[in-house]
Amino acid sequence: MTGFAGFALRRAVGAVITLLAISVIVYVVFYVTPGNVAQITCGPRCSPEQVHQVSQQLRLDDPLYLRYWHFLTGIFVGQDFSTGTSVAHCSAPCLGLSYQSDQQVTRIILTKLPVSLSLVIGAMVLWLVLGVGTGILSAWRRGRFTERALTGLTLAGMSTPVFVIGLVLMIVVCGQLELLPFPEYVPFTDDPEQWAWNLLLPWLTLALAEAAYFARMTRASMLETLAEDHIRTFRAYGVGERSIVGRHALRGALAPIIALNANDVGSAVGGAVLIETLFGLPGIGQELVHAVTVVDLPVVVGMVLVIGFFVVLANAVADVLYAVADRRVVLT
């Protein structure tokens, strides 16, 4: 296949290969290198019988390649787990059973994922609007007071830790001014208005931290594009400055912005641990911290694989968007 369809297909195949490589690395790191995996997975208070049961469930007596094959096929077709007196079936996609709650890891993730996606998607809209808008205005007003003021704000945003931004906003907005309620997650399907109202402060916290990087990247990319020959040609023909900035320069500057956004969206799904902990949001980040604390290896492995999936997916989509946004991209 050639052209755009072939380009998209090659990126999809590359994403699948990357995900398989991630699954191998994750499996080796968590299920091969720690030592007595059954004891670590079950926990320090487990009896020898429980440790033996966990060892049988993980098939630790099988060769390494066979153990990984069972792990991989379980994701696609499901697998059975012995619970001592009976057999429990884990439907595909099966990422194992939690040894703290006996729940399927997939079910735990599906319960927590809407919270993290709500946080990241809402914050992404805000950081793109604030960051890209600030960067465009800063590049357009280069050398003026507006640019210097926006540059100062950008540097302040980049140097301030996200939890400090969150604490200040919570104290001022929720405590002193009482403009917003203290965040409490409400499912979108229950009440869309309360869902947005309660997530507005976490969105602002994450967006303000990320918008500073987008503003800096957009400004640098816009200044580089505005200095190119075709922009000078537009100016020589009398094209208005607003049209040059909005229709021509911005499109040429989108590639690095797309790349930065892909990395941020993918990593923010699991990286918003501080935001979720600060505001008490029951998302993937908070659940991952809990799983690490209690050494619940199946949950940790499942969470890491899901986070890796979103990172790879975001970057694959970004590669395709390059070709749409910038015609100079060579489809290889």
GROMACS .gro file of C-alpha atoms in nm:
model
  332
    1MET     CA    1   0.000   0.000   0.000
    2THR     CA    2   0.118   0.349  -0.080
    3GLY     CA    3   0.012   0.698   0.012
    4PHE     CA    4  -0.166   0.799   0.329
    5ALA     CA    5  -0.341   0.462   0.383
    6GLY     CA    6  -0.011   0.277   0.368
    7PHE     CA    7   0.148   0.530   0.601
    8ALA     CA    8  -0.131   0.485   0.858
    9LEU     CA    9  -0.113   0.105   0.829
   10ARG     CA   10   0.264   0.102   0.885
   11ARG     CA   11   0.221   0.323   1.192
   12ALA     CA   12  -0.046   0.087   1.326
   13VAL     CA   13   0.179  -0.216   1.277
   14GLY     CA   14   0.464  -0.031   1.444
   15ALA     CA   15   0.239   0.052   1.740
   16VAL     CA   16   0.142  -0.316   1.782
   17ILE     CA   17   0.509  -0.425   1.774
   18THR     CA   18   0.595  -0.157   2.031
   19LEU     CA   19   0.314  -0.276   2.260
   20LEU     CA   20   0.440  -0.634   2.237
   21ALA     CA   21   0.791  -0.516   2.327
   22ILE     CA   22   0.650  -0.325   2.624
   23SER     CA   23   0.462  -0.636   2.742
   24VAL     CA   24   0.785  -0.841   2.730
   25ILE     CA   25   0.978  -0.580   2.927
   26VAL     CA   26   0.701  -0.539   3.185
   27TYR     CA   27   0.666  -0.916   3.230
   28VAL     CA   28   1.040  -0.966   3.278
   29VAL     CA   29   1.075  -0.672   3.518
   30PHE     CA   30   0.784  -0.771   3.744
   31TYR     CA   31   0.761  -1.150   3.712
   32VAL     CA   32   1.119  -1.266   3.657
   33THR     CA   33   1.366  -1.035   3.829
   34PRO     CA   34   1.214  -0.975   4.177
   35GLY     CA   35   1.309  -1.316   4.326
   36ASN     CA   36   1.032  -1.520   4.490
   37VAL     CA   37   0.751  -1.385   4.276
   38ALA     CA   38   0.482  -1.594   4.445
   39GLN     CA   39   0.575  -1.466   4.790
   40ILE     CA   40   0.601  -1.104   4.670
   41THR     CA   41   0.271  -1.126   4.483
   42CYS     CA   42   0.082  -1.291   4.767
   43GLY     CA   43   0.226  -1.067   5.039
   44PRO     CA   44   0.428  -1.115   5.358
   45ARG     CA   45   0.132  -1.249   5.561
   46CYS     CA   46   0.047  -1.534   5.326
   47SER     CA   47   0.072  -1.892   5.449
   48PRO     CA   48   0.287  -2.146   5.261
   49GLU     CA   49  -0.034  -2.295   5.116
   50GLN     CA   50  -0.140  -1.956   4.978
   51VAL     CA   51   0.206  -1.898   4.832
   52HIS     CA   52   0.191  -2.239   4.665
   53GLN     CA   53  -0.152  -2.156   4.523
   54VAL     CA   54  -0.022  -1.828   4.379
   55SER     CA   55   0.276  -2.014   4.231
   56GLN     CA   56   0.037  -2.251   4.055
   57GLN     CA   57  -0.176  -1.965   3.925
   58LEU     CA   58   0.128  -1.789   3.781
   59ARG     CA   59   0.264  -2.121   3.644
   60LEU     CA   60   0.606  -2.047   3.793
   61ASP     CA   61   0.720  -2.405   3.733
   62ASP     CA   62   0.678  -2.363   3.355
   63PRO     CA   63   0.959  -2.236   3.131
   64LEU     CA   64   0.982  -1.858   3.098
   65TYR     CA   65   0.864  -1.845   2.735
   66LEU     CA   66   0.561  -2.060   2.820
   67ARG     CA   67   0.472  -1.842   3.118
   68TYR     CA   68   0.487  -1.531   2.902
   69TRP     CA   69   0.277  -1.702   2.636
   70HIS     CA   70   0.005  -1.780   2.892
   71PHE     CA   71   0.023  -1.420   3.011
   72LEU     CA   72  -0.007  -1.285   2.655
   73THR     CA   73  -0.284  -1.520   2.540
   74GLY     CA   74  -0.479  -1.439   2.855
   75ILE     CA   75  -0.504  -1.079   2.737
   76PHE     CA   76  -0.666  -1.184   2.409
   77VAL     CA   77  -0.867  -1.498   2.494
   78GLY     CA   78  -0.888  -1.498   2.875
   79GLN     CA   79  -0.763  -1.760   3.119
   80ASP     CA   80  -0.867  -1.969   3.419
   81PHE     CA   81  -0.734  -1.924   3.771
   82SER     CA   82  -0.746  -2.184   4.047
   83THR     CA   83  -0.890  -2.045   4.370
   84GLY     CA   84  -0.817  -2.356   4.576
   85THR     CA   85  -1.159  -2.519   4.577
   86SER     CA   86  -1.282  -2.394   4.239
   87VAL     CA   87  -1.170  -2.241   3.912
   88ALA     CA   88  -1.239  -1.874   3.829
   89HIS     CA   89  -1.252  -1.766   3.466
   90CYS     CA   90  -1.102  -1.429   3.373
   91SER     CA   91  -1.259  -1.304   3.050
   92ALA     CA   92  -1.054  -1.133   2.780
   93PRO     CA   93  -0.887  -0.892   2.802
   94CYS     CA   94  -0.754  -1.062   3.114
   95LEU     CA   95  -0.470  -0.891   3.300
   96GLY     CA   96  -0.486  -1.123   3.600
   97LEU     CA   97  -0.651  -1.121   3.941
   98SER     CA   98  -0.574  -0.884   4.226
   99TYR     CA   99  -0.440  -1.072   4.527
  100GLN     CA  100  -0.567  -0.802   4.761
  101SER     CA  101  -0.930  -0.787   4.648
  102ASP     CA  102  -0.964  -1.102   4.427
  103GLN     CA  103  -1.112  -0.880   4.154
  104GLN     CA  104  -1.014  -0.896   3.790
  105VAL     CA  105  -0.749  -0.634   3.715
  106THR     CA  106  -0.933  -0.536   3.399
  107ARG     CA  107  -1.244  -0.458   3.602
  108ILE     CA  108  -1.043  -0.246   3.846
  109ILE     CA  109  -0.887  -0.052   3.558
  110LEU     CA  110  -1.222   0.001   3.384
  111THR     CA  111  -1.360   0.139   3.710
  112LYS     CA  112  -1.074   0.387   3.752
  113LEU     CA  113  -1.010   0.476   3.388
  114PRO     CA  114  -1.308   0.711   3.336
  115VAL     CA  115  -1.179   0.931   3.620
  116SER     CA  116  -0.831   0.964   3.471
  117LEU     CA  117  -0.962   1.014   3.117
  118SER     CA  118  -1.204   1.281   3.241
  119LEU     CA  119  -0.915   1.461   3.409
  120VAL     CA  120  -0.674   1.436   3.116
  121ILE     CA  121  -0.916   1.516   2.832
  122GLY     CA  122  -1.064   1.820   3.006
  123ALA     CA  123  -0.720   1.948   3.104
  124MET     CA  124  -0.592   1.888   2.750
  125VAL     CA  125  -0.857   2.117   2.602
  126LEU     CA  126  -0.760   2.390   2.848
  127TRP     CA  127  -0.383   2.356   2.809
  128LEU     CA  128  -0.411   2.365   2.429
  129VAL     CA  129  -0.632   2.676   2.435
  130LEU     CA  130  -0.420   2.855   2.698
  131GLY     CA  131  -0.078   2.736   2.584
  132VAL     CA  132  -0.115   2.763   2.206
  133GLY     CA  133  -0.306   3.090   2.235
  134THR     CA  134  -0.039   3.240   2.461
  135GLY     CA  135   0.240   3.120   2.231
  136ILE     CA  136   0.075   3.266   1.920
  137LEU     CA  137   0.013   3.600   2.090
  138SER     CA  138   0.368   3.611   2.225
  139ALA     CA  139   0.517   3.543   1.878
  140TRP     CA  140   0.283   3.792   1.710
  141ARG     CA  141   0.369   4.069   1.960
  142ARG     CA  142   0.740   3.996   1.959
  143GLY     CA  143   0.956   4.268   2.113
  144ARG     CA  144   0.663   4.439   2.288
  145PHE     CA  145   0.548   4.452   2.647
  146THR     CA  146   0.287   4.182   2.580
  147GLU     CA  147   0.556   3.934   2.483
  148ARG     CA  148   0.772   4.011   2.787
  149ALA     CA  149   0.475   3.977   3.023
  150LEU     CA  150   0.362   3.646   2.870
  151THR     CA  151   0.719   3.511   2.873
  152GLY     CA  152   0.745   3.591   3.244
  153LEU     CA  153   0.418   3.414   3.316
  154THR     CA  154   0.532   3.114   3.111
  155LEU     CA  155   0.858   3.084   3.303
  156ALA     CA  156   0.670   3.112   3.632
  157GLY     CA  157   0.435   2.834   3.526
  158MET     CA  158   0.721   2.605   3.421
  159SER     CA  159   0.910   2.656   3.748
  160THR     CA  160   0.613   2.606   3.983
  161PRO     CA  161   0.542   2.244   4.090
  162VAL     CA  162   0.197   2.120   3.999
  163PHE     CA  163   0.102   2.041   4.359
  164VAL     CA  164   0.182   2.401   4.459
  165ILE     CA  165  -0.049   2.530   4.186
  166GLY     CA  166  -0.320   2.293   4.304
  167LEU     CA  167  -0.286   2.389   4.670
  168VAL     CA  168  -0.294   2.762   4.595
  169LEU     CA  169  -0.599   2.727   4.370
  170MET     CA  170  -0.779   2.511   4.623
  171ILE     CA  171  -0.709   2.751   4.913
  172VAL     CA  172  -0.799   3.064   4.715
  173VAL     CA  173  -1.079   2.947   4.485
  174CYS     CA  174  -1.248   2.692   4.713
  175GLY     CA  175  -1.156   2.822   5.056
  176GLN     CA  176  -1.138   3.201   5.050
  177LEU     CA  177  -1.347   3.299   4.748
  178GLU     CA  178  -1.579   2.995   4.758
  179LEU     CA  179  -1.621   3.011   4.380
  180LEU     CA  180  -1.596   2.635   4.332
  181PRO     CA  181  -1.673   2.335   4.555
  182PHE     CA  182  -1.395   2.114   4.680
  183PRO     CA  183  -1.361   1.853   4.402
  184GLU     CA  184  -1.558   1.532   4.436
  185TYR     CA  185  -1.580   1.307   4.133
  186VAL     CA  186  -1.930   1.269   3.989
  187PRO     CA  187  -1.971   1.031   3.690
  188PHE     CA  188  -2.059   1.205   3.366
  189THR     CA  189  -2.356   0.974   3.314
  190ASP     CA  190  -2.503   1.073   3.652
  191ASP     CA  191  -2.486   1.451   3.617
  192PRO     CA  192  -2.281   1.611   3.335
  193GLU     CA  193  -2.303   1.957   3.490
  194GLN     CA  194  -2.173   1.844   3.831
  195TRP     CA  195  -1.911   1.628   3.657
  196ALA     CA  196  -1.763   1.937   3.487
  197TRP     CA  197  -1.814   2.167   3.784
  198ASN     CA  198  -1.628   1.937   4.024
  199LEU     CA  199  -1.344   1.870   3.779
  200LEU     CA  200  -1.289   2.233   3.682
  201LEU     CA  201  -1.029   2.297   3.952
  202PRO     CA  202  -0.823   1.980   3.878
  203TRP     CA  203  -0.844   2.068   3.507
  204LEU     CA  204  -0.709   2.417   3.574
  205THR     CA  205  -0.430   2.281   3.794
  206LEU     CA  206  -0.304   2.033   3.535
  207ALA     CA  207  -0.367   2.272   3.244
  208LEU     CA  208  -0.174   2.563   3.398
  209ALA     CA  209   0.127   2.339   3.457
  210GLU     CA  210   0.123   2.203   3.100
  211ALA     CA  211   0.018   2.524   2.922
  212ALA     CA  212   0.351   2.688   3.006
  213TYR     CA  213   0.538   2.426   2.799
  214PHE     CA  214   0.294   2.458   2.511
  215ALA     CA  215   0.325   2.837   2.516
  216ARG     CA  216   0.704   2.816   2.499
  217MET     CA  217   0.699   2.552   2.224
  218THR     CA  218   0.436   2.738   2.020
  219ARG     CA  219   0.622   3.069   2.045
  220ALA     CA  220   0.952   2.916   1.929
  221SER     CA  221   0.785   2.724   1.646
  222MET     CA  222   0.583   3.027   1.533
  223LEU     CA  223   0.889   3.254   1.527
  224GLU     CA  224   1.075   2.998   1.317
  225THR     CA  225   0.784   2.967   1.073
  226LEU     CA  226   0.729   3.344   1.050
  227ALA     CA  227   1.091   3.383   0.939
  228GLU     CA  228   1.055   3.148   0.640
  229ASP     CA  229   1.059   3.268   0.280
  230HIS     CA  230   0.698   3.189   0.193
  231ILE     CA  231   0.581   3.409   0.483
  232ARG     CA  232   0.788   3.698   0.349
  233THR     CA  233   0.625   3.639   0.010
  234PHE     CA  234   0.278   3.664   0.162
  235ARG     CA  235   0.373   3.991   0.329
  236ALA     CA  236   0.516   4.125   0.002
  237TYR     CA  237   0.182   4.055  -0.168
  238GLY     CA  238   0.002   4.249   0.103
  239VAL     CA  239  -0.163   3.960   0.289
  240GLY     CA  240  -0.286   4.074   0.631
  241GLU     CA  241  -0.081   3.983   0.937
  242ARG     CA  242  -0.372   3.809   1.106
  243SER     CA  243  -0.428   3.591   0.803
  244ILE     CA  244  -0.057   3.508   0.784
  245VAL     CA  245  -0.043   3.409   1.151
  246GLY     CA  246  -0.373   3.223   1.167
  247ARG     CA  247  -0.387   3.047   0.830
  248HIS     CA  248  -0.028   2.996   0.720
  249ALA     CA  249   0.224   3.025   1.004
  250LEU     CA  250   0.022   2.826   1.257
  251ARG     CA  251  -0.022   2.528   1.028
  252GLY     CA  252   0.351   2.512   0.963
  253ALA     CA  253   0.419   2.530   1.337
  254LEU     CA  254   0.180   2.250   1.437
  255ALA     CA  255   0.419   1.952   1.410
  256PRO     CA  256   0.612   2.007   1.737
  257ILE     CA  257   0.288   2.103   1.915
  258ILE     CA  258   0.127   1.776   1.806
  259ALA     CA  259   0.432   1.580   1.925
  260LEU     CA  260   0.432   1.751   2.264
  261ASN     CA  261   0.058   1.700   2.308
  262ALA     CA  262   0.085   1.331   2.219
  263ASN     CA  263   0.353   1.276   2.481
  264ASP     CA  264   0.163   1.472   2.744
  265VAL     CA  265  -0.174   1.304   2.685
  266GLY     CA  266  -0.026   0.955   2.690
  267SER     CA  267   0.184   1.003   3.001
  268ALA     CA  268  -0.075   1.213   3.186
  269VAL     CA  269  -0.316   0.917   3.201
  270GLY     CA  270  -0.089   0.754   3.456
  271GLY     CA  271   0.123   1.051   3.549
  272ALA     CA  272  -0.148   1.265   3.708
  273VAL     CA  273  -0.081   1.092   4.040
  274LEU     CA  274  -0.027   1.417   4.227
  275ILE     CA  275  -0.348   1.572   4.093
  276GLU     CA  276  -0.558   1.268   4.177
  277THR     CA  277  -0.404   1.238   4.522
  278LEU     CA  278  -0.431   1.611   4.594
  279PHE     CA  279  -0.799   1.632   4.501
  280GLY     CA  280  -0.897   1.281   4.611
  281LEU     CA  281  -0.991   1.160   4.262
  282PRO     CA  282  -1.016   0.778   4.242
  283GLY     CA  283  -0.828   0.740   3.913
  284ILE     CA  284  -0.559   0.513   3.773
  285GLY     CA  285  -0.274   0.714   3.923
  286GLN     CA  286  -0.407   0.684   4.278
  287GLU     CA  287  -0.484   0.314   4.230
  288LEU     CA  288  -0.132   0.253   4.098
  289VAL     CA  289   0.020   0.413   4.407
  290HIS     CA  290  -0.199   0.193   4.629
  291ALA     CA  291  -0.107  -0.122   4.434
  292VAL     CA  292   0.265  -0.045   4.466
  293THR     CA  293   0.223   0.019   4.840
  294VAL     CA  294   0.058  -0.319   4.904
  295VAL     CA  295   0.277  -0.498   4.641
  296ASP     CA  296  -0.021  -0.612   4.433
  297LEU     CA  297   0.183  -0.715   4.129
  298PRO     CA  298  -0.104  -0.808   3.890
  299VAL     CA  299  -0.261  -0.465   3.938
  300VAL     CA  300   0.076  -0.288   3.895
  301VAL     CA  301   0.149  -0.483   3.575
  302GLY     CA  302  -0.198  -0.417   3.437
  303MET     CA  303  -0.179  -0.046   3.513
  304VAL     CA  304   0.166  -0.014   3.355
  305LEU     CA  305   0.049  -0.193   3.039
  306VAL     CA  306  -0.258   0.032   3.010
  307ILE     CA  307  -0.047   0.345   3.057
  308GLY     CA  308   0.199   0.216   2.795
  309PHE     CA  309  -0.094   0.151   2.560
  310PHE     CA  310  -0.211   0.512   2.587
  311VAL     CA  311   0.142   0.647   2.534
  312VAL     CA  312   0.190   0.435   2.220
  313LEU     CA  313  -0.160   0.514   2.093
  314ALA     CA  314  -0.114   0.888   2.143
  315ASN     CA  315   0.217   0.888   1.956
  316ALA     CA  316   0.076   0.676   1.671
  317VAL     CA  317  -0.213   0.919   1.631
  318ALA     CA  318   0.035   1.208   1.641
  319ASP     CA  319   0.235   1.054   1.356
  320VAL     CA  320  -0.080   1.040   1.143
  321LEU     CA  321  -0.177   1.397   1.236
  322TYR     CA  322   0.167   1.517   1.121
  323ALA     CA  323   0.075   1.423   0.767
  324VAL     CA  324  -0.260   1.597   0.793
  325ALA     CA  325  -0.126   1.917   0.950
  326ASP     CA  326   0.196   1.958   0.752
  327ARG     CA  327   0.209   1.861   0.384
  328ARG     CA  328   0.589   1.874   0.393
  329VAL     CA  329   0.598   1.550   0.596
  330VAL     CA  330   0.730   1.261   0.387
  331LEU     CA  331   0.503   0.955   0.419
  332THR     CA  332   0.754   0.676   0.484
   0.00000   0.00000   0.00000
